PDB file of C-alpha atoms in Angstrom:
ATOM      1  CA  UNK Q 239       9.750 -11.832  23.455  1.00 90.00           C
ATOM      2  CA  UNK Q 240       7.560 -11.956  19.478  1.00 97.00           C
ATOM      3  CA  UNK Q 241       5.174  -9.890  18.089  1.00 98.00           C
ATOM      4  CA  UNK Q 242       3.533 -10.256  14.998  1.00 98.00           C
ATOM      5  CA  UNK Q 243       1.713  -8.079  12.288  1.00 98.00           C
ATOM      6  CA  UNK Q 244      -1.165  -9.318   9.732  1.00 98.00           C
ATOM      7  CA  UNK Q 245      -2.529  -7.690   7.608  1.00 97.00           C
ATOM      8  CA  UNK Q 246      -4.859  -9.437   5.611  1.00 95.00           C
ATOM      9  CA  UNK Q 247      -5.481  -7.314   2.265  1.00 89.00           C
ATOM     10  CA  UNK Q 248      -8.505  -7.210  -0.187  1.00 82.00           C
ATOM     11  CA  UNK Q 249      -5.265  -9.024  -3.480  1.00 85.00           C
ATOM     12  CA  UNK Q 250      -2.929 -10.007  -0.803  1.00 91.00           C
ATOM     13  CA  UNK Q 251      -1.363 -10.776   2.996  1.00 95.00           C
ATOM     14  CA  UNK Q 252       1.453  -9.228   4.289  1.00 97.00           C
ATOM     15  CA  UNK Q 253       2.511 -10.166   7.613  1.00 98.00           C
ATOM     16  CA  UNK Q 254       6.098  -8.159   9.776  1.00 98.00           C
ATOM     17  CA  UNK Q 255       7.309  -9.909  13.391  1.00 98.00           C
ATOM     18  CA  UNK Q 256       9.570  -7.741  15.878  1.00 98.00           C
ATOM     19  CA  UNK Q 257      11.092  -9.609  18.326  1.00 97.00           C
ATOM     20  CA  UNK Q 258      11.676  -6.864  22.042  1.00 93.00           C
ATOM     21  CA  UNK Q 259      13.664  -3.906  20.091  1.00 94.00           C
ATOM     22  CA  UNK Q 260      10.865  -3.280  17.894  1.00 95.00           C
ATOM     23  CA  UNK Q 261      13.493  -5.195  14.924  1.00 96.00           C
ATOM     24  CA  UNK Q 262      11.749  -6.085  11.562  1.00 97.00           C
ATOM     25  CA  UNK Q 263      12.651 -10.044  12.375  1.00 98.00           C
ATOM     26  CA  UNK Q 264      10.742 -11.327   9.618  1.00 98.00           C
ATOM     27  CA  UNK Q 265       8.631 -10.597   7.006  1.00 98.00           C
ATOM     28  CA  UNK Q 266       6.252 -11.874   3.780  1.00 97.00           C
ATOM     29  CA  UNK Q 267       4.536 -10.828   1.359  1.00 96.00           C
ATOM     30  CA  UNK Q 268       1.689 -13.855  -0.652  1.00 95.00           C
ATOM     31  CA  UNK Q 269      -0.168 -12.202  -3.654  1.00 89.00           C
ATOM     32  CA  UNK Q 270      -3.272 -14.053  -2.422  1.00 85.00           C
ATOM     33  CA  UNK Q 271      -5.608 -11.568  -0.171  1.00 78.00           C
ATOM     34  CA  UNK Q 272      -8.899 -12.182   2.184  1.00 75.00           C
ATOM     35  CA  UNK Q 273     -11.258 -15.245   1.915  1.00 74.00           C
ATOM     36  CA  UNK Q 274      -8.710 -17.810   0.383  1.00 79.00           C
ATOM     37  CA  UNK Q 275      -4.867 -19.315   1.853  1.00 87.00           C
ATOM     38  CA  UNK Q 276      -3.157 -15.782   1.891  1.00 88.00           C
ATOM     39  CA  UNK Q 277      -2.997 -15.315   5.468  1.00 93.00           C
ATOM     40  CA  UNK Q 278      -2.137 -18.870   6.164  1.00 93.00           C
ATOM     41  CA  UNK Q 279       0.853 -18.798   3.673  1.00 95.00           C
ATOM     42  CA  UNK Q 280       1.728 -15.548   4.711  1.00 96.00           C
ATOM     43  CA  UNK Q 281       1.954 -16.513   8.061  1.00 97.00           C
ATOM     44  CA  UNK Q 282       3.430 -19.556   7.550  1.00 96.00           C
ATOM     45  CA  UNK Q 283       6.584 -18.313   5.433  1.00 97.00           C
ATOM     46  CA  UNK Q 284       7.041 -15.585   7.958  1.00 98.00           C
ATOM     47  CA  UNK Q 285       7.070 -18.261  10.862  1.00 98.00           C
ATOM     48  CA  UNK Q 286       9.291 -20.500   9.143  1.00 97.00           C
ATOM     49  CA  UNK Q 287      12.161 -18.209   8.157  1.00 97.00           C
ATOM     50  CA  UNK Q 288      12.781 -18.000  12.679  1.00 97.00           C
ATOM     51  CA  UNK Q 289      11.656 -21.743  13.214  1.00 97.00           C
ATOM     52  CA  UNK Q 290       9.343 -19.103  14.803  1.00 97.00           C
ATOM     53  CA  UNK Q 291       5.668 -21.090  15.257  1.00 96.00           C
ATOM     54  CA  UNK Q 292       2.050 -18.851  16.669  1.00 96.00           C
ATOM     55  CA  UNK Q 293       2.685 -19.775  19.982  1.00 96.00           C
ATOM     56  CA  UNK Q 294       5.887 -18.417  19.903  1.00 97.00           C
ATOM     57  CA  UNK Q 295       3.919 -14.692  19.712  1.00 97.00           C
ATOM     58  CA  UNK Q 296       3.452 -13.587  22.788  1.00 97.00           C
ATOM     59  CA  UNK Q 297       0.695 -10.562  20.784  1.00 97.00           C
ATOM     60  CA  UNK Q 298      -1.351 -10.576  17.724  1.00 98.00           C
ATOM     61  CA  UNK Q 299      -2.697  -8.193  16.462  1.00 98.00           C
ATOM     62  CA  UNK Q 300      -4.590  -8.463  12.446  1.00 97.00           C
ATOM     63  CA  UNK Q 301      -5.413  -5.758  10.317  1.00 97.00           C
ATOM     64  CA  UNK Q 302      -6.975  -5.181   6.269  1.00 93.00           C
ATOM     65  CA  UNK Q 303      -9.992  -6.341   5.020  1.00 88.00           C
ATOM     66  CA  UNK Q 304      -9.598  -9.301   6.580  1.00 91.00           C
ATOM     67  CA  UNK Q 305      -8.898  -8.520   9.416  1.00 94.00           C
ATOM     68  CA  UNK Q 306     -11.855 -10.927  11.506  1.00 92.00           C
ATOM     69  CA  UNK Q 307     -11.505 -13.672   8.912  1.00 89.00           C
ATOM     70  CA  UNK Q 308      -8.695 -14.420  11.673  1.00 91.00           C
ATOM     71  CA  UNK Q 309      -9.391 -15.826  14.372  1.00 90.00           C
ATOM     72  CA  UNK Q 310      -6.140 -16.046  16.957  1.00 93.00           C
ATOM     73  CA  UNK Q 311      -6.091 -11.789  16.903  1.00 96.00           C
ATOM     74  CA  UNK Q 312      -5.309 -10.869  20.478  1.00 96.00           C
ATOM     75  CA  UNK Q 313      -7.119  -7.790  18.543  1.00 97.00           C
ATOM     76  CA  UNK Q 314      -8.173  -5.794  15.444  1.00 97.00           C
ATOM     77  CA  UNK Q 315      -7.237  -3.026  14.415  1.00 97.00           C
ATOM     78  CA  UNK Q 316      -8.592  -1.133  11.043  1.00 95.00           C
ATOM     79  CA  UNK Q 317      -5.493  -0.352   9.056  1.00 94.00           C
ATOM     80  CA  UNK Q 318      -5.760   3.411   8.108  1.00 96.00           C
ATOM     81  CA  UNK Q 319      -4.361   3.528  12.031  1.00 97.00           C
ATOM     82  CA  UNK Q 320      -1.533   0.701  11.370  1.00 97.00           C
ATOM     83  CA  UNK Q 321      -0.493   1.721   8.319  1.00 97.00           C
ATOM     84  CA  UNK Q 322      -0.483   6.006  10.197  1.00 97.00           C
ATOM     85  CA  UNK Q 323       1.981   3.231  12.836  1.00 98.00           C
ATOM     86  CA  UNK Q 324       3.898   2.200  10.081  1.00 98.00           C
ATOM     87  CA  UNK Q 325       4.503   4.986   8.528  1.00 98.00           C
ATOM     88  CA  UNK Q 326       5.728   6.640  11.388  1.00 98.00           C
ATOM     89  CA  UNK Q 327       8.395   4.492  12.931  1.00 97.00           C
ATOM     90  CA  UNK Q 328      10.157   4.183   9.744  1.00 97.00           C
ATOM     91  CA  UNK Q 329       9.387   8.234   9.273  1.00 97.00           C
ATOM     92  CA  UNK Q 330       9.509  10.260  11.485  1.00 97.00           C
ATOM     93  CA  UNK Q 331       8.544  13.774   9.407  1.00 98.00           C
ATOM     94  CA  UNK Q 332       5.681  11.823   7.636  1.00 98.00           C
ATOM     95  CA  UNK Q 333       2.868  13.787   7.122  1.00 98.00           C
ATOM     96  CA  UNK Q 334       1.232  13.299   4.050  1.00 98.00           C
ATOM     97  CA  UNK Q 335       0.348   9.575   4.011  1.00 98.00           C
ATOM     98  CA  UNK Q 336      -0.481   7.949  -0.044  1.00 98.00           C
ATOM     99  CA  UNK Q 337      -1.111   4.320   0.352  1.00 97.00           C
ATOM    100  CA  UNK Q 338      -1.887   3.174  -3.173  1.00 95.00           C
ATOM    101  CA  UNK Q 339      -3.061  -1.136  -2.878  1.00 90.00           C
ATOM    102  CA  UNK Q 340      -4.648  -3.209  -5.086  1.00 86.00           C
ATOM    103  CA  UNK Q 341      -8.620  -2.605  -4.745  1.00 85.00           C
ATOM    104  CA  UNK Q 342      -8.382   0.865  -3.053  1.00 90.00           C
ATOM    105  CA  UNK Q 343      -5.890   3.580  -2.384  1.00 93.00           C
ATOM    106  CA  UNK Q 344      -5.753   6.220   0.801  1.00 95.00           C
ATOM    107  CA  UNK Q 345      -5.016   9.405   1.731  1.00 97.00           C
ATOM    108  CA  UNK Q 346      -4.356   9.831   5.244  1.00 98.00           C
ATOM    109  CA  UNK Q 347      -2.912  13.514   7.417  1.00 98.00           C
ATOM    110  CA  UNK Q 348      -1.413  12.306  10.386  1.00 98.00           C
ATOM    111  CA  UNK Q 349      -0.864  15.567  12.887  1.00 97.00           C
ATOM    112  CA  UNK Q 350       3.102  16.158  14.553  1.00 96.00           C
ATOM    113  CA  UNK Q 351       2.262  13.291  17.157  1.00 96.00           C
ATOM    114  CA  UNK Q 352       1.577  10.659  13.873  1.00 96.00           C
ATOM    115  CA  UNK Q 353      -1.088  10.530  14.955  1.00 97.00           C
ATOM    116  CA  UNK Q 354      -4.281  10.607  11.971  1.00 97.00           C
ATOM    117  CA  UNK Q 355      -5.943  13.844  11.939  1.00 97.00           C
ATOM    118  CA  UNK Q 356      -7.945  13.448   9.018  1.00 97.00           C
ATOM    119  CA  UNK Q 357      -8.481  11.177   6.083  1.00 97.00           C
ATOM    120  CA  UNK Q 358     -10.174   9.689   2.134  1.00 95.00           C
ATOM    121  CA  UNK Q 359     -10.633   6.768   1.213  1.00 92.00           C
ATOM    122  CA  UNK Q 360     -12.018   5.219  -2.649  1.00 86.00           C
ATOM    123  CA  UNK Q 361     -12.851   1.667  -1.999  1.00 71.00           C
ATOM    124  CA  UNK Q 362     -16.165   2.079  -4.251  1.00 71.00           C
ATOM    125  CA  UNK Q 363     -13.686   1.931  -7.341  1.00 76.00           C
ATOM    126  CA  UNK Q 364     -10.871  -0.261  -9.122  1.00 76.00           C
ATOM    127  CA  UNK Q 365     -10.126   3.108 -10.997  1.00 80.00           C
ATOM    128  CA  UNK Q 366      -7.287   4.432 -10.110  1.00 86.00           C
ATOM    129  CA  UNK Q 367      -5.518   0.779  -7.898  1.00 90.00           C
ATOM    130  CA  UNK Q 368      -3.835  -1.992  -8.646  1.00 91.00           C
ATOM    131  CA  UNK Q 369      -6.540  -3.392 -10.444  1.00 90.00           C
ATOM    132  CA  UNK Q 370      -6.242  -0.966 -12.941  1.00 92.00           C
ATOM    133  CA  UNK Q 371      -2.986  -1.814 -13.280  1.00 95.00           C
ATOM    134  CA  UNK Q 372      -3.256  -4.895 -13.655  1.00 93.00           C
ATOM    135  CA  UNK Q 373      -6.106  -5.080 -15.791  1.00 93.00           C
ATOM    136  CA  UNK Q 374      -4.367  -2.732 -17.995  1.00 95.00           C
ATOM    137  CA  UNK Q 375      -0.946  -4.216 -17.902  1.00 96.00           C
ATOM    138  CA  UNK Q 376      -2.877  -6.664 -19.816  1.00 95.00           C
ATOM    139  CA  UNK Q 377      -3.786  -5.373 -23.050  1.00 95.00           C
ATOM    140  CA  UNK Q 378      -0.604  -3.040 -23.146  1.00 96.00           C
ATOM    141  CA  UNK Q 379       0.924  -6.346 -22.702  1.00 96.00           C
ATOM    142  CA  UNK Q 380       3.918  -4.803 -20.646  1.00 97.00           C
ATOM    143  CA  UNK Q 381       4.251  -7.263 -17.463  1.00 97.00           C
ATOM    144  CA  UNK Q 382       3.147  -5.655 -14.343  1.00 95.00           C
ATOM    145  CA  UNK Q 383       7.118  -4.744 -13.114  1.00 94.00           C
ATOM    146  CA  UNK Q 384       8.055  -3.357 -16.031  1.00 97.00           C
ATOM    147  CA  UNK Q 385       5.433  -0.910 -16.474  1.00 97.00           C
ATOM    148  CA  UNK Q 386       8.144   1.703 -14.782  1.00 97.00           C
ATOM    149  CA  UNK Q 387      10.526   1.130 -17.006  1.00 97.00           C
ATOM    150  CA  UNK Q 388       8.773   1.814 -20.073  1.00 98.00           C
ATOM    151  CA  UNK Q 389       6.408   4.992 -18.363  1.00 98.00           C
ATOM    152  CA  UNK Q 390      10.128   6.887 -18.433  1.00 98.00           C
ATOM    153  CA  UNK Q 391      10.653   6.070 -22.387  1.00 98.00           C
ATOM    154  CA  UNK Q 392       8.032   7.650 -22.944  1.00 97.00           C
ATOM    155  CA  UNK Q 393       8.164  11.378 -24.706  1.00 96.00           C
ATOM    156  CA  UNK Q 394       5.109  12.307 -24.529  1.00 95.00           C
ATOM    157  CA  UNK Q 395       2.411  11.593 -22.453  1.00 96.00           C
ATOM    158  CA  UNK Q 396      -1.228  10.361 -24.099  1.00 95.00           C
ATOM    159  CA  UNK Q 397      -4.039  10.842 -21.878  1.00 91.00           C
ATOM    160  CA  UNK Q 398      -6.191   8.956 -20.289  1.00 90.00           C
ATOM    161  CA  UNK Q 399      -9.588  10.397 -19.992  1.00 82.00           C
ATOM    162  CA  UNK Q 400     -11.769   7.922 -17.972  1.00 74.00           C
ATOM    163  CA  UNK Q 401     -12.778   7.500 -15.309  1.00 74.00           C
ATOM    164  CA  UNK Q 402     -14.123   3.962 -15.202  1.00 81.00           C
ATOM    165  CA  UNK Q 403     -11.805   0.756 -15.713  1.00 82.00           C
ATOM    166  CA  UNK Q 404     -13.667  -0.462 -18.392  1.00 84.00           C
ATOM    167  CA  UNK Q 405     -14.027   3.027 -19.999  1.00 87.00           C
ATOM    168  CA  UNK Q 406     -10.366   3.378 -19.438  1.00 89.00           C
ATOM    169  CA  UNK Q 407      -9.825  -0.430 -20.981  1.00 90.00           C
ATOM    170  CA  UNK Q 408     -11.601   0.911 -24.069  1.00 92.00           C
ATOM    171  CA  UNK Q 409      -9.933   4.257 -24.731  1.00 92.00           C
ATOM    172  CA  UNK Q 410      -7.156   2.201 -23.778  1.00 95.00           C
ATOM    173  CA  UNK Q 411      -8.105  -0.321 -27.083  1.00 94.00           C
ATOM    174  CA  UNK Q 412      -9.015   2.862 -29.343  1.00 94.00           C
ATOM    175  CA  UNK Q 413      -5.622   4.875 -28.917  1.00 95.00           C
ATOM    176  CA  UNK Q 414      -3.024   1.159 -28.913  1.00 95.00           C
ATOM    177  CA  UNK Q 415      -5.424   1.479 -32.777  1.00 95.00           C
ATOM    178  CA  UNK Q 416      -4.683   4.857 -33.647  1.00 95.00           C
ATOM    179  CA  UNK Q 417      -1.076   3.730 -33.139  1.00 95.00           C
ATOM    180  CA  UNK Q 418       0.185   5.470 -30.046  1.00 96.00           C
ATOM    181  CA  UNK Q 419       3.719   4.473 -28.955  1.00 96.00           C
ATOM    182  CA  UNK Q 420       3.061   2.170 -25.680  1.00 97.00           C
ATOM    183  CA  UNK Q 421       5.146   4.024 -23.608  1.00 97.00           C
ATOM    184  CA  UNK Q 422       3.507   6.852 -24.311  1.00 97.00           C
ATOM    185  CA  UNK Q 423       0.142   5.256 -23.669  1.00 97.00           C
ATOM    186  CA  UNK Q 424       1.960   3.899 -20.595  1.00 97.00           C
ATOM    187  CA  UNK Q 425       2.339   6.496 -19.420  1.00 97.00           C
ATOM    188  CA  UNK Q 426      -0.706   8.199 -19.641  1.00 96.00           C
ATOM    189  CA  UNK Q 427      -2.039   4.764 -17.065  1.00 96.00           C
ATOM    190  CA  UNK Q 428       0.377   6.371 -14.550  1.00 96.00           C
ATOM    191  CA  UNK Q 429      -1.113  10.122 -14.527  1.00 96.00           C
ATOM    192  CA  UNK Q 430      -4.754   8.630 -14.614  1.00 94.00           C
ATOM    193  CA  UNK Q 431      -3.781   6.826 -11.298  1.00 95.00           C
ATOM    194  CA  UNK Q 432      -1.745   9.864 -10.339  1.00 95.00           C
ATOM    195  CA  UNK Q 433      -4.799  12.229 -10.576  1.00 94.00           C
ATOM    196  CA  UNK Q 434      -7.506   9.493  -9.081  1.00 93.00           C
ATOM    197  CA  UNK Q 435      -4.534   8.909  -5.572  1.00 94.00           C
ATOM    198  CA  UNK Q 436      -3.857  12.711  -5.649  1.00 96.00           C
ATOM    199  CA  UNK Q 437      -7.116  14.097  -5.527  1.00 94.00           C
ATOM    200  CA  UNK Q 438      -7.375  12.133  -2.575  1.00 95.00           C
ATOM    201  CA  UNK Q 439      -4.571  13.972  -1.165  1.00 96.00           C
ATOM    202  CA  UNK Q 440      -5.581  17.535  -2.059  1.00 96.00           C
ATOM    203  CA  UNK Q 441      -9.538  16.396   0.739  1.00 96.00           C
ATOM    204  CA  UNK Q 442      -6.489  16.188   3.156  1.00 96.00           C
ATOM    205  CA  UNK Q 443      -4.163  19.399   2.492  1.00 95.00           C
ATOM    206  CA  UNK Q 444      -1.134  18.489   1.721  1.00 97.00           C
ATOM    207  CA  UNK Q 445       1.491  18.886   3.867  1.00 96.00           C
ATOM    208  CA  UNK Q 446       5.321  17.172   4.096  1.00 94.00           C
ATOM    209  CA  UNK Q 447       6.585  14.928   3.917  1.00 96.00           C
ATOM    210  CA  UNK Q 448       5.001  12.378   1.336  1.00 98.00           C
ATOM    211  CA  UNK Q 449       5.210   9.016   1.924  1.00 98.00           C
ATOM    212  CA  UNK Q 450       3.427   6.627  -0.495  1.00 98.00           C
ATOM    213  CA  UNK Q 451       2.672   2.883  -0.077  1.00 97.00           C
ATOM    214  CA  UNK Q 452       1.545   0.217  -0.857  1.00 95.00           C
ATOM    215  CA  UNK Q 453       1.696  -2.468  -3.679  1.00 92.00           C
ATOM    216  CA  UNK Q 454       1.864   0.378  -6.111  1.00 95.00           C
ATOM    217  CA  UNK Q 455       4.496   2.898  -4.876  1.00 97.00           C
ATOM    218  CA  UNK Q 456       6.534  -0.096  -6.172  1.00 96.00           C
ATOM    219  CA  UNK Q 457       5.993   1.268  -9.549  1.00 97.00           C
ATOM    220  CA  UNK Q 458       8.594   3.734 -10.299  1.00 98.00           C
ATOM    221  CA  UNK Q 459       6.245   6.452 -13.466  1.00 98.00           C
ATOM    222  CA  UNK Q 460       3.502   5.578 -10.281  1.00 98.00           C
ATOM    223  CA  UNK Q 461       6.244   7.388  -8.213  1.00 98.00           C
ATOM    224  CA  UNK Q 462       7.067   9.908 -11.139  1.00 98.00           C
ATOM    225  CA  UNK Q 463       3.616  10.400 -12.371  1.00 98.00           C
ATOM    226  CA  UNK Q 464       2.472  11.812  -8.374  1.00 98.00           C
ATOM    227  CA  UNK Q 465       5.895  13.707  -7.765  1.00 98.00           C
ATOM    228  CA  UNK Q 466       3.919  15.436 -11.194  1.00 97.00           C
ATOM    229  CA  UNK Q 467       0.895  15.892 -10.307  1.00 97.00           C
ATOM    230  CA  UNK Q 468       1.527  17.559  -6.891  1.00 97.00           C
ATOM    231  CA  UNK Q 469       4.990  19.379  -7.570  1.00 97.00           C
ATOM    232  CA  UNK Q 470       7.147  17.766  -5.218  1.00 96.00           C
ATOM    233  CA  UNK Q 471       9.221  14.720  -4.624  1.00 97.00           C
ATOM    234  CA  UNK Q 472       8.094  12.573  -2.380  1.00 97.00           C
ATOM    235  CA  UNK Q 473       9.708   9.639  -0.114  1.00 98.00           C
ATOM    236  CA  UNK Q 474       8.734   5.641  -0.894  1.00 98.00           C
ATOM    237  CA  UNK Q 475       8.517   3.707   2.574  1.00 97.00           C
ATOM    238  CA  UNK Q 476      11.009   1.096   2.861  1.00 93.00           C
ATOM    239  CA  UNK Q 477       9.390  -1.618   2.086  1.00 92.00           C
ATOM    240  CA  UNK Q 478       6.041  -0.174   1.502  1.00 96.00           C
ATOM    241  CA  UNK Q 479       3.982  -3.142   0.854  1.00 95.00           C
ATOM    242  CA  UNK Q 480       4.385  -4.023   4.696  1.00 97.00           C
ATOM    243  CA  UNK Q 481       3.992  -1.207   6.377  1.00 97.00           C
ATOM    244  CA  UNK Q 482       0.130  -1.489   7.547  1.00 97.00           C
ATOM    245  CA  UNK Q 483       1.255  -5.507   8.964  1.00 98.00           C
ATOM    246  CA  UNK Q 484       4.233  -3.439  10.855  1.00 98.00           C
ATOM    247  CA  UNK Q 485       2.283  -0.891  11.745  1.00 98.00           C
ATOM    248  CA  UNK Q 486       0.064  -3.594  13.583  1.00 98.00           C
ATOM    249  CA  UNK Q 487       3.465  -5.020  14.588  1.00 98.00           C
ATOM    250  CA  UNK Q 488       3.980  -1.909  16.162  1.00 98.00           C
ATOM    251  CA  UNK Q 489      -0.086  -2.133  17.960  1.00 98.00           C
ATOM    252  CA  UNK Q 490       1.179  -5.759  18.688  1.00 98.00           C
ATOM    253  CA  UNK Q 491       4.404  -4.556  20.988  1.00 97.00           C
ATOM    254  CA  UNK Q 492       2.284  -1.692  22.691  1.00 96.00           C
ATOM    255  CA  UNK Q 493      -0.683  -3.610  23.775  1.00 93.00           C
ATOM    256  CA  UNK Q 494       2.127  -5.829  25.272  1.00 92.00           C
ATOM    257  CA  UNK Q 495       3.714  -3.136  26.920  1.00 88.00           C
ATOM    258  CA  UNK Q 496       0.194  -1.884  28.686  1.00 88.00           C
ATOM    259  CA  UNK Q 497       0.034  -5.168  29.556  1.00 87.00           C
ATOM    260  CA  UNK Q 498       2.694  -5.833  31.206  1.00 82.00           C
ATOM    261  CA  UNK Q 499       3.251  -2.230  33.249  1.00 75.00           C
TER     262      UNK Q 499
END
């Protein structure tokens, strides 16, 4: 028995396939989101790894911005619920989730049963998201996958105070022209992202354990900045990009179990 979770985000598409013991048998991440070939490419990649087809899936749940665009799904569930389900499965002690994706950021509070008790989300502005880091990476001429490493070379952090991506870009260009060390500006950019994410977390009330997911969780510099902002250590979820798809797959598993009772 196999079930499948599909997370169609704004910037990437993720798939998780579980077996009847809730083990992950396959997963995929394609850096193309809703309204494109991303979902089908992610599905083909995950299915191809284990030589399965969609017809082998007993239940399919879709989540994310583009969840209604996938017609083969048996059910569509919000990404808030799916991230909560996926994180709680991976880290049962999680009570606060910080999720920073390509074009949004979320803070989710869980109760002791892993249910969502509160959440806040920023999906109206690119500042504080992966898109913001993409822009800054180009301006700074530091590859995105190297920004975390460069962050730890900084002796001090530059101030990136603008709350708008466009204005922050101009601010960073100005700092470069003044000769500020590139690594200090990178660290300042990370602190700006951390500040915006933590402002959401403060609104729900930060409770241990704090777990981070989303593609930006792979940037150790942002993780470090969030830890300094919160003044405590946080846990990065295993495979942080697929937690939503994992939650969707777990929802599919539970739906199938109910159906078979």
